[in-house]
Amino acid sequence: MNKASKAFRRGSIRLKSFPSGHYDLNLIISDLKQVKATGKAFMEAQETAVKDIARWASKEQNKAIVGSYVHLLNLQKLWAEAQMDFFDDLNKYKSQFDGILEAEQVLDGTKNRLVTLQEKEVKLTKDLKKNCLKRTTAEIGEIKEKIAETTQSIKTTKAEIAERIVENESMKAIRVKKGLSKMSEDNVNLAKKMEVIFTAQKLIADRLPDAERMDRNGLHNIRQAGDEEAKCIVKKAEEKVKQLKMRHSPYRAEAPNSDSPPPYSSITSTNFSYSSPELQIFYSRPPNHQYDLPPAESMDQDNLGAVGGSGMRVSNL
Protein backbone atom coordinates (compact mmCIF):
# COMPACT_ATOMS: atom_id res chain seq x y z
CA MET A 1 0.00 0.00 0.00
CA ASN A 2 2.83 2.37 0.84
CA LYS A 3 4.53 1.66 -2.48
CA ALA A 4 1.27 2.31 -4.33
CA SER A 5 0.72 5.61 -2.49
CA LYS A 6 4.29 6.68 -3.22
CA ALA A 7 3.95 5.86 -6.91
CA PHE A 8 0.62 7.71 -7.10
CA ARG A 9 2.08 10.80 -5.39
CA ARG A 10 5.11 10.93 -7.67
CA GLY A 11 2.96 10.37 -10.74
CA SER A 12 0.64 13.22 -9.73
CA ILE A 13 3.59 15.57 -9.33
CA ARG A 14 4.89 14.59 -12.77
CA LEU A 15 1.52 15.40 -14.34
CA LYS A 16 1.28 18.74 -12.51
CA SER A 17 4.83 19.64 -13.53
CA PHE A 18 4.34 18.73 -17.20
CA PRO A 19 3.14 22.18 -18.41
CA SER A 20 5.76 24.25 -16.57
CA GLY A 21 8.53 21.71 -15.96
CA HIS A 22 10.71 21.55 -12.81
CA TYR A 23 9.53 18.05 -11.91
CA ASP A 24 12.63 17.38 -9.81
CA LEU A 25 12.18 20.50 -7.67
CA ASN A 26 8.47 19.84 -7.19
CA LEU A 27 9.30 16.26 -6.20
CA ILE A 28 11.89 17.39 -3.65
CA ILE A 29 9.39 19.77 -2.04
CA SER A 30 6.77 17.01 -1.93
CA ASP A 31 9.30 14.55 -0.47
CA LEU A 32 10.19 16.96 2.35
CA LYS A 33 6.51 17.43 3.13
CA GLN A 34 6.23 13.66 3.29
CA VAL A 35 9.22 13.45 5.63
CA LYS A 36 7.48 15.84 8.01
CA ALA A 37 4.14 14.04 7.81
CA THR A 38 5.78 10.64 8.41
CA GLY A 39 7.86 12.03 11.27
CA LYS A 40 4.77 13.46 12.96
CA ALA A 41 2.96 10.14 12.56
CA PHE A 42 5.95 8.37 14.16
CA MET A 43 5.97 10.89 17.02
CA GLU A 44 2.24 10.46 17.62
CA ALA A 45 2.63 6.66 17.59
CA GLN A 46 5.35 6.90 20.24
CA GLU A 47 3.17 9.19 22.32
CA THR A 48 0.20 6.83 22.12
CA ALA A 49 2.32 3.80 23.05
CA VAL A 50 3.85 5.50 26.11
CA LYS A 51 0.43 6.70 27.29
CA ASP A 52 -1.00 3.20 26.95
CA ILE A 53 1.94 1.68 28.81
CA ALA A 54 1.52 4.27 31.57
CA ARG A 55 -2.21 3.49 31.78
CA TRP A 56 -1.37 -0.19 32.15
CA ALA A 57 1.31 0.59 34.74
CA SER A 58 -1.11 2.67 36.80
CA LYS A 59 -3.22 -0.45 37.40
CA GLU A 60 -0.29 -2.57 38.56
CA GLN A 61 0.36 -3.44 42.19
CA ASN A 62 4.08 -2.78 41.86
CA LYS A 63 4.46 0.83 42.95
CA ALA A 64 7.97 1.04 41.49
CA ILE A 65 6.55 0.51 38.00
CA VAL A 66 3.72 2.96 38.65
CA GLY A 67 6.01 5.69 39.90
CA SER A 68 8.59 5.25 37.14
CA TYR A 69 6.05 5.90 34.39
CA VAL A 70 4.92 9.08 36.08
CA HIS A 71 8.38 10.45 35.28
CA LEU A 72 8.76 8.71 31.92
CA LEU A 73 5.57 10.41 30.71
CA ASN A 74 7.20 13.77 31.39
CA LEU A 75 10.28 12.72 29.43
CA GLN A 76 8.08 11.60 26.52
CA LYS A 77 6.42 15.03 26.48
CA LEU A 78 9.88 16.59 26.34
CA TRP A 79 10.85 14.29 23.46
CA ALA A 80 7.68 15.16 21.54
CA GLU A 81 8.45 18.89 21.92
CA ALA A 82 12.01 18.32 20.66
CA GLN A 83 10.66 16.53 17.57
CA MET A 84 8.13 19.30 16.92
CA ASP A 85 10.97 21.85 17.00
CA PHE A 86 12.79 19.71 14.44
CA PHE A 87 9.74 19.66 12.17
CA ASP A 88 9.70 23.47 12.25
CA ASP A 89 13.35 23.43 11.20
CA LEU A 90 12.47 20.98 8.41
CA ASN A 91 10.00 23.53 7.06
CA LYS A 92 12.83 26.06 6.82
CA TYR A 93 14.91 23.55 4.87
CA LYS A 94 12.02 23.00 2.47
CA SER A 95 11.63 26.76 2.06
CA GLN A 96 15.09 26.91 0.46
CA PHE A 97 13.83 24.71 -2.39
CA ASP A 98 10.60 26.72 -2.52
CA GLY A 99 12.77 29.79 -3.14
CA ILE A 100 14.78 28.05 -5.85
CA LEU A 101 11.59 26.94 -7.60
CA GLU A 102 10.08 30.43 -7.38
CA ALA A 103 13.20 31.97 -8.95
CA GLU A 104 13.13 29.37 -11.74
CA GLN A 105 9.47 30.16 -12.42
CA VAL A 106 10.27 33.88 -12.66
CA LEU A 107 13.01 33.05 -15.18
CA ASP A 108 10.53 30.90 -17.11
CA GLY A 109 8.16 33.86 -17.27
CA THR A 110 10.91 36.05 -18.71
CA LYS A 111 11.78 33.39 -21.30
CA ASN A 112 8.12 33.10 -22.29
CA ARG A 113 7.99 36.88 -22.70
CA LEU A 114 11.00 36.67 -25.02
CA VAL A 115 9.28 34.04 -27.15
CA THR A 116 6.17 36.24 -27.39
CA LEU A 117 8.28 39.25 -28.47
CA GLN A 118 10.12 37.21 -31.09
CA GLU A 119 6.84 35.93 -32.51
CA LYS A 120 5.54 39.50 -32.58
CA GLU A 121 8.66 40.66 -34.45
CA VAL A 122 8.25 37.92 -37.07
CA LYS A 123 4.58 38.76 -37.51
CA LEU A 124 5.26 42.49 -37.92
CA THR A 125 8.04 41.81 -40.43
CA LYS A 126 5.74 39.60 -42.49
CA ASP A 127 3.00 42.20 -42.20
CA LEU A 128 5.37 44.87 -43.50
CA LYS A 129 6.38 42.83 -46.53
CA LYS A 130 2.81 41.81 -47.26
CA ASN A 131 0.81 44.32 -49.21
CA CYS A 132 3.65 46.81 -48.92
CA LEU A 133 2.61 48.61 -52.09
CA LYS A 134 -0.94 49.09 -50.85
CA ARG A 135 0.12 50.82 -47.60
CA THR A 136 0.67 54.52 -47.12
CA THR A 137 3.98 55.95 -46.03
CA ALA A 138 2.52 56.68 -42.58
CA GLU A 139 1.33 53.08 -42.12
CA ILE A 140 4.69 51.70 -43.20
CA GLY A 141 6.46 54.05 -40.80
CA GLU A 142 4.19 52.96 -37.96
CA ILE A 143 4.91 49.28 -38.60
CA LYS A 144 8.66 49.92 -38.78
CA GLU A 145 8.48 51.80 -35.48
CA LYS A 146 6.70 48.86 -33.86
CA ILE A 147 9.34 46.48 -35.25
CA ALA A 148 12.12 48.68 -33.84
CA GLU A 149 10.44 48.81 -30.41
CA THR A 150 9.95 45.05 -30.41
CA THR A 151 13.56 44.44 -31.45
CA GLN A 152 14.76 46.65 -28.60
CA SER A 153 12.50 44.83 -26.15
CA ILE A 154 13.96 41.54 -27.36
CA LYS A 155 17.51 42.78 -26.71
CA THR A 156 16.51 44.03 -23.23
CA THR A 157 14.74 40.76 -22.39
CA LYS A 158 17.71 38.67 -23.54
CA ALA A 159 20.00 40.72 -21.31
CA GLU A 160 17.55 40.26 -18.43
CA ILE A 161 17.49 36.49 -19.00
CA ALA A 162 21.28 36.28 -19.04
CA GLU A 163 21.43 38.27 -15.80
CA ARG A 164 18.74 36.15 -14.12
CA ILE A 165 20.49 32.92 -15.10
CA VAL A 166 23.68 34.08 -13.40
CA GLU A 167 21.73 35.28 -10.34
CA ASN A 168 19.78 32.04 -10.13
CA GLU A 169 22.86 29.83 -10.26
CA SER A 170 24.52 31.92 -7.56
CA MET A 171 21.33 31.89 -5.49
CA LYS A 172 21.03 28.10 -5.83
CA ALA A 173 24.53 27.61 -4.45
CA ILE A 174 23.80 29.93 -1.53
CA ARG A 175 20.42 28.35 -0.71
CA VAL A 176 21.68 24.77 -0.99
CA LYS A 177 24.69 25.51 1.22
CA LYS A 178 22.65 27.43 3.79
CA GLY A 179 19.83 24.88 3.84
CA LEU A 180 22.08 21.83 4.06
CA SER A 181 24.27 23.39 6.74
CA LYS A 182 21.26 24.43 8.81
CA MET A 183 19.55 21.05 8.39
CA SER A 184 22.73 19.26 9.49
CA GLU A 185 22.92 21.52 12.53
CA ASP A 186 19.24 20.85 13.30
CA ASN A 187 19.81 17.09 13.17
CA VAL A 188 22.80 17.37 15.48
CA ASN A 189 20.73 19.47 17.89
CA LEU A 190 17.92 16.90 17.84
CA ALA A 191 20.45 14.14 18.51
CA LYS A 192 21.80 16.04 21.52
CA LYS A 193 18.29 16.51 22.91
CA MET A 194 17.66 12.81 22.32
CA GLU A 195 20.82 11.92 24.23
CA VAL A 196 19.74 14.06 27.17
CA ILE A 197 16.18 12.70 27.29
CA PHE A 198 16.97 9.02 26.84
CA THR A 199 19.98 9.15 29.17
CA ALA A 200 17.53 10.44 31.78
CA GLN A 201 15.10 7.65 30.88
CA LYS A 202 17.80 5.02 31.36
CA LEU A 203 18.80 6.50 34.71
CA ILE A 204 15.21 6.20 35.88
CA ALA A 205 14.92 2.65 34.48
CA ASP A 206 18.14 1.65 36.25
CA ARG A 207 16.57 2.66 39.55
CA LEU A 208 13.81 0.07 39.28
CA PRO A 209 14.33 -2.68 41.89
CA ASP A 210 16.15 -5.85 40.91
CA ALA A 211 14.18 -9.06 40.50
CA GLU A 212 15.84 -10.74 43.49
CA ARG A 213 14.41 -8.07 45.79
CA MET A 214 10.85 -8.97 44.84
CA ASP A 215 8.94 -11.56 46.80
CA ARG A 216 5.27 -12.37 47.09
CA ASN A 217 4.89 -11.01 50.59
CA GLY A 218 6.53 -7.68 49.93
CA LEU A 219 5.21 -6.92 46.44
CA HIS A 220 2.98 -4.05 47.55
CA ASN A 221 5.82 -2.39 49.45
CA ILE A 222 8.48 -2.53 46.73
CA ARG A 223 9.47 0.96 45.72
CA GLN A 224 12.06 2.46 43.48
CA ALA A 225 15.00 3.91 45.35
CA GLY A 226 14.66 7.68 45.54
CA ASP A 227 11.67 9.42 43.99
CA GLU A 228 13.28 12.79 44.60
CA GLU A 229 16.27 11.53 42.64
CA ALA A 230 14.00 10.60 39.72
CA LYS A 231 12.35 14.02 39.88
CA CYS A 232 15.75 15.65 39.79
CA ILE A 233 16.77 13.57 36.76
CA VAL A 234 13.70 14.80 34.86
CA LYS A 235 14.24 18.39 36.01
CA LYS A 236 17.86 18.39 34.89
CA ALA A 237 16.87 16.88 31.54
CA GLU A 238 14.32 19.68 31.06
CA GLU A 239 16.94 22.31 31.87
CA LYS A 240 19.52 20.82 29.50
CA VAL A 241 17.00 20.57 26.65
CA LYS A 242 15.93 24.15 27.29
CA GLN A 243 19.57 25.25 27.18
CA LEU A 244 20.11 23.43 23.88
CA LYS A 245 16.98 25.04 22.45
CA MET A 246 18.09 28.52 23.50
CA ARG A 247 21.56 28.09 22.00
CA HIS A 248 20.08 26.71 18.80
CA SER A 249 17.49 29.48 18.45
CA PRO A 250 18.22 32.16 15.77
CA TYR A 251 16.88 34.74 18.23
CA ARG A 252 19.27 33.85 21.05
CA ALA A 253 20.84 36.78 22.85
CA GLU A 254 24.40 37.60 21.93
CA ALA A 255 27.12 38.46 24.38
CA PRO A 256 27.99 42.18 24.73
CA ASN A 257 30.35 43.45 22.04
CA SER A 258 30.05 40.18 20.16
CA ASP A 259 29.85 40.12 16.39
CA SER A 260 28.43 36.62 16.23
CA PRO A 261 26.52 34.19 18.46
CA PRO A 262 28.38 31.51 20.43
CA PRO A 263 29.64 28.69 18.19
CA TYR A 264 27.35 25.71 17.90
CA SER A 265 30.24 23.43 18.85
CA SER A 266 30.22 24.96 22.33
CA ILE A 267 27.49 22.45 23.21
CA THR A 268 29.79 19.52 23.75
CA SER A 269 28.44 17.41 26.54
CA THR A 270 25.15 16.03 27.70
CA ASN A 271 26.53 13.70 30.34
CA PHE A 272 24.73 13.41 33.65
CA SER A 273 26.32 13.34 37.04
CA TYR A 274 24.13 12.66 40.04
CA SER A 275 25.05 12.08 43.66
CA SER A 276 22.71 11.38 46.56
CA PRO A 277 23.52 14.47 48.73
CA GLU A 278 22.71 16.79 45.81
CA LEU A 279 19.41 15.12 45.08
CA GLN A 280 17.59 15.97 48.28
CA ILE A 281 15.26 18.37 46.49
CA PHE A 282 11.60 18.60 47.49
CA TYR A 283 9.12 20.01 45.04
CA SER A 284 5.97 21.80 46.08
CA ARG A 285 4.41 20.83 42.72
CA PRO A 286 5.21 18.29 39.98
CA PRO A 287 7.37 19.22 36.96
CA ASN A 288 5.80 21.54 34.39
CA HIS A 289 5.54 19.03 31.55
CA GLN A 290 2.75 16.61 32.41
CA TYR A 291 0.45 14.28 30.54
CA ASP A 292 -3.24 13.88 31.30
CA LEU A 293 -4.11 10.23 31.20
CA PRO A 294 -7.70 9.19 30.45
CA PRO A 295 -9.46 8.15 33.67
CA ALA A 296 -9.34 4.44 34.45
CA GLU A 297 -11.80 2.83 36.86
CA SER A 298 -9.16 0.76 38.52
CA MET A 299 -6.67 3.57 39.09
CA ASP A 300 -6.11 4.22 42.75
CA GLN A 301 -4.38 7.28 44.09
CA ASP A 302 -2.17 5.29 46.39
CA ASN A 303 -0.66 3.31 43.50
CA LEU A 304 0.06 6.53 41.65
CA GLY A 305 2.10 7.81 44.57
CA ALA A 306 5.62 8.86 43.78
CA VAL A 307 8.26 6.17 43.55
CA GLY A 308 9.82 7.15 46.79
CA GLY A 309 6.51 7.67 48.51
CA SER A 310 5.98 11.40 47.89
CA GLY A 311 2.27 10.76 47.26
CA MET A 312 1.68 12.27 43.82
CA ARG A 313 -2.01 12.14 42.93
CA VAL A 314 -3.72 10.90 39.76
CA SER A 315 -4.48 14.46 38.69
CA ASN A 316 -0.77 15.14 38.50
CA LEU A 317 -0.32 12.67 35.67
PDB file of N, CA and C in Angstrom, residues 25-26 28-30 32-33 90-105 171 175:
ATOM      1  N   LEU A  25      12.353  19.587  -8.796  1.00  0.00           N
ATOM      2  CA  LEU A  25      12.181  20.499  -7.669  1.00  0.00           C
ATOM      3  C   LEU A  25      10.832  20.284  -6.978  1.00  0.00           C
ATOM      4  N   ASN A  26       9.791  20.101  -7.773  1.00  0.00           N
ATOM      5  CA  ASN A  26       8.472  19.835  -7.191  1.00  0.00           C
ATOM      6  C   ASN A  26       8.471  18.526  -6.409  1.00  0.00           C
ATOM      7  N   ILE A  28      11.132  17.172  -4.881  1.00  0.00           N
ATOM      8  CA  ILE A  28      11.889  17.395  -3.648  1.00  0.00           C
ATOM      9  C   ILE A  28      11.005  18.042  -2.583  1.00  0.00           C
ATOM     10  N   ILE A  29      10.265  19.072  -2.979  1.00  0.00           N
ATOM     11  CA  ILE A  29       9.391  19.774  -2.037  1.00  0.00           C
ATOM     12  C   ILE A  29       8.322  18.828  -1.492  1.00  0.00           C
ATOM     13  N   SER A  30       7.761  17.995  -2.369  1.00  0.00           N
ATOM     14  CA  SER A  30       6.773  17.010  -1.933  1.00  0.00           C
ATOM     15  C   SER A  30       7.394  15.971  -1.005  1.00  0.00           C
ATOM     16  N   LEU A  32       9.938  16.368   1.037  1.00  0.00           N
ATOM     17  CA  LEU A  32      10.193  16.960   2.350  1.00  0.00           C
ATOM     18  C   LEU A  32       8.903  17.124   3.148  1.00  0.00           C
ATOM     19  N   LYS A  33       7.805  17.408   2.454  1.00  0.00           N
ATOM     20  CA  LYS A  33       6.506  17.430   3.127  1.00  0.00           C
ATOM     21  C   LYS A  33       6.167  16.051   3.672  1.00  0.00           C
ATOM     22  N   LEU A  90      12.606  21.666   9.699  1.00  0.00           N
ATOM     23  CA  LEU A  90      12.474  20.984   8.410  1.00  0.00           C
ATOM     24  C   LEU A  90      11.712  21.856   7.414  1.00  0.00           C
ATOM     25  N   ASN A  91      10.726  22.597   7.915  1.00  0.00           N
ATOM     26  CA  ASN A  91       9.999  23.534   7.057  1.00  0.00           C
ATOM     27  C   ASN A  91      10.935  24.588   6.472  1.00  0.00           C
ATOM     28  N   LYS A  92      11.882  25.048   7.289  1.00  0.00           N
ATOM     29  CA  LYS A  92      12.832  26.061   6.824  1.00  0.00           C
ATOM     30  C   LYS A  92      13.747  25.485   5.745  1.00  0.00           C
ATOM     31  N   TYR A  93      14.094  24.214   5.889  1.00  0.00           N
ATOM     32  CA  TYR A  93      14.915  23.552   4.868  1.00  0.00           C
ATOM     33  C   TYR A  93      14.142  23.464   3.556  1.00  0.00           C
ATOM     34  N   LYS A  94      12.873  23.079   3.650  1.00  0.00           N
ATOM     35  CA  LYS A  94      12.020  22.996   2.466  1.00  0.00           C
ATOM     36  C   LYS A  94      11.859  24.360   1.804  1.00  0.00           C
ATOM     37  N   SER A  95      11.827  25.420   2.610  1.00  0.00           N
ATOM     38  CA  SER A  95      11.627  26.762   2.062  1.00  0.00           C
ATOM     39  C   SER A  95      12.777  27.179   1.149  1.00  0.00           C
ATOM     40  N   GLN A  96      13.963  26.607   1.352  1.00  0.00           N
ATOM     41  CA  GLN A  96      15.086  26.911   0.456  1.00  0.00           C
ATOM     42  C   GLN A  96      14.780  26.417  -0.963  1.00  0.00           C
ATOM     43  N   PHE A  97      14.192  25.240  -1.077  1.00  0.00           N
ATOM     44  CA  PHE A  97      13.830  24.707  -2.388  1.00  0.00           C
ATOM     45  C   PHE A  97      12.608  25.424  -2.947  1.00  0.00           C
ATOM     46  N   ASP A  98      11.713  25.885  -2.063  1.00  0.00           N
ATOM     47  CA  ASP A  98      10.602  26.718  -2.518  1.00  0.00           C
ATOM     48  C   ASP A  98      11.135  27.986  -3.189  1.00  0.00           C
ATOM     49  N   GLY A  99      12.168  28.580  -2.578  1.00  0.00           N
ATOM     50  CA  GLY A  99      12.766  29.790  -3.137  1.00  0.00           C
ATOM     51  C   GLY A  99      13.445  29.541  -4.471  1.00  0.00           C
ATOM     52  N   ILE A 100      14.137  28.401  -4.579  1.00  0.00           N
ATOM     53  CA  ILE A 100      14.785  28.050  -5.852  1.00  0.00           C
ATOM     54  C   ILE A 100      13.741  27.864  -6.945  1.00  0.00           C
ATOM     55  N   LEU A 101      12.659  27.174  -6.616  1.00  0.00           N
ATOM     56  CA  LEU A 101      11.590  26.938  -7.597  1.00  0.00           C
ATOM     57  C   LEU A 101      10.940  28.249  -8.017  1.00  0.00           C
ATOM     58  N   GLU A 102      10.701  29.137  -7.067  1.00  0.00           N
ATOM     59  CA  GLU A 102      10.084  30.427  -7.380  1.00  0.00           C
ATOM     60  C   GLU A 102      10.963  31.233  -8.337  1.00  0.00           C
ATOM     61  N   ALA A 103      12.276  31.242  -8.077  1.00  0.00           N
ATOM     62  CA  ALA A 103      13.197  31.971  -8.947  1.00  0.00           C
ATOM     63  C   ALA A 103      13.222  31.367 -10.358  1.00  0.00           C
ATOM     64  N   GLU A 104      13.155  30.033 -10.436  1.00  0.00           N
ATOM     65  CA  GLU A 104      13.125  29.368 -11.740  1.00  0.00           C
ATOM     66  C   GLU A 104      11.843  29.713 -12.493  1.00  0.00           C
ATOM     67  N   GLN A 105      10.748  29.816 -11.782  1.00  0.00           N
ATOM     68  CA  GLN A 105       9.474  30.158 -12.421  1.00  0.00           C
ATOM     69  C   GLN A 105       9.472  31.597 -12.938  1.00  0.00           C
ATOM     70  N   MET A 171      22.307  32.041  -6.558  1.00  0.00           N
ATOM     71  CA  MET A 171      21.328  31.888  -5.487  1.00  0.00           C
ATOM     72  C   MET A 171      21.141  30.420  -5.113  1.00  0.00           C
ATOM     73  N   ARG A 175      21.553  28.995  -1.391  1.00  0.00           N
ATOM     74  CA  ARG A 175      20.420  28.353  -0.712  1.00  0.00           C
ATOM     75  C   ARG A 175      20.728  26.904  -0.342  1.00  0.00           C
TER      76      ARG A 175
END
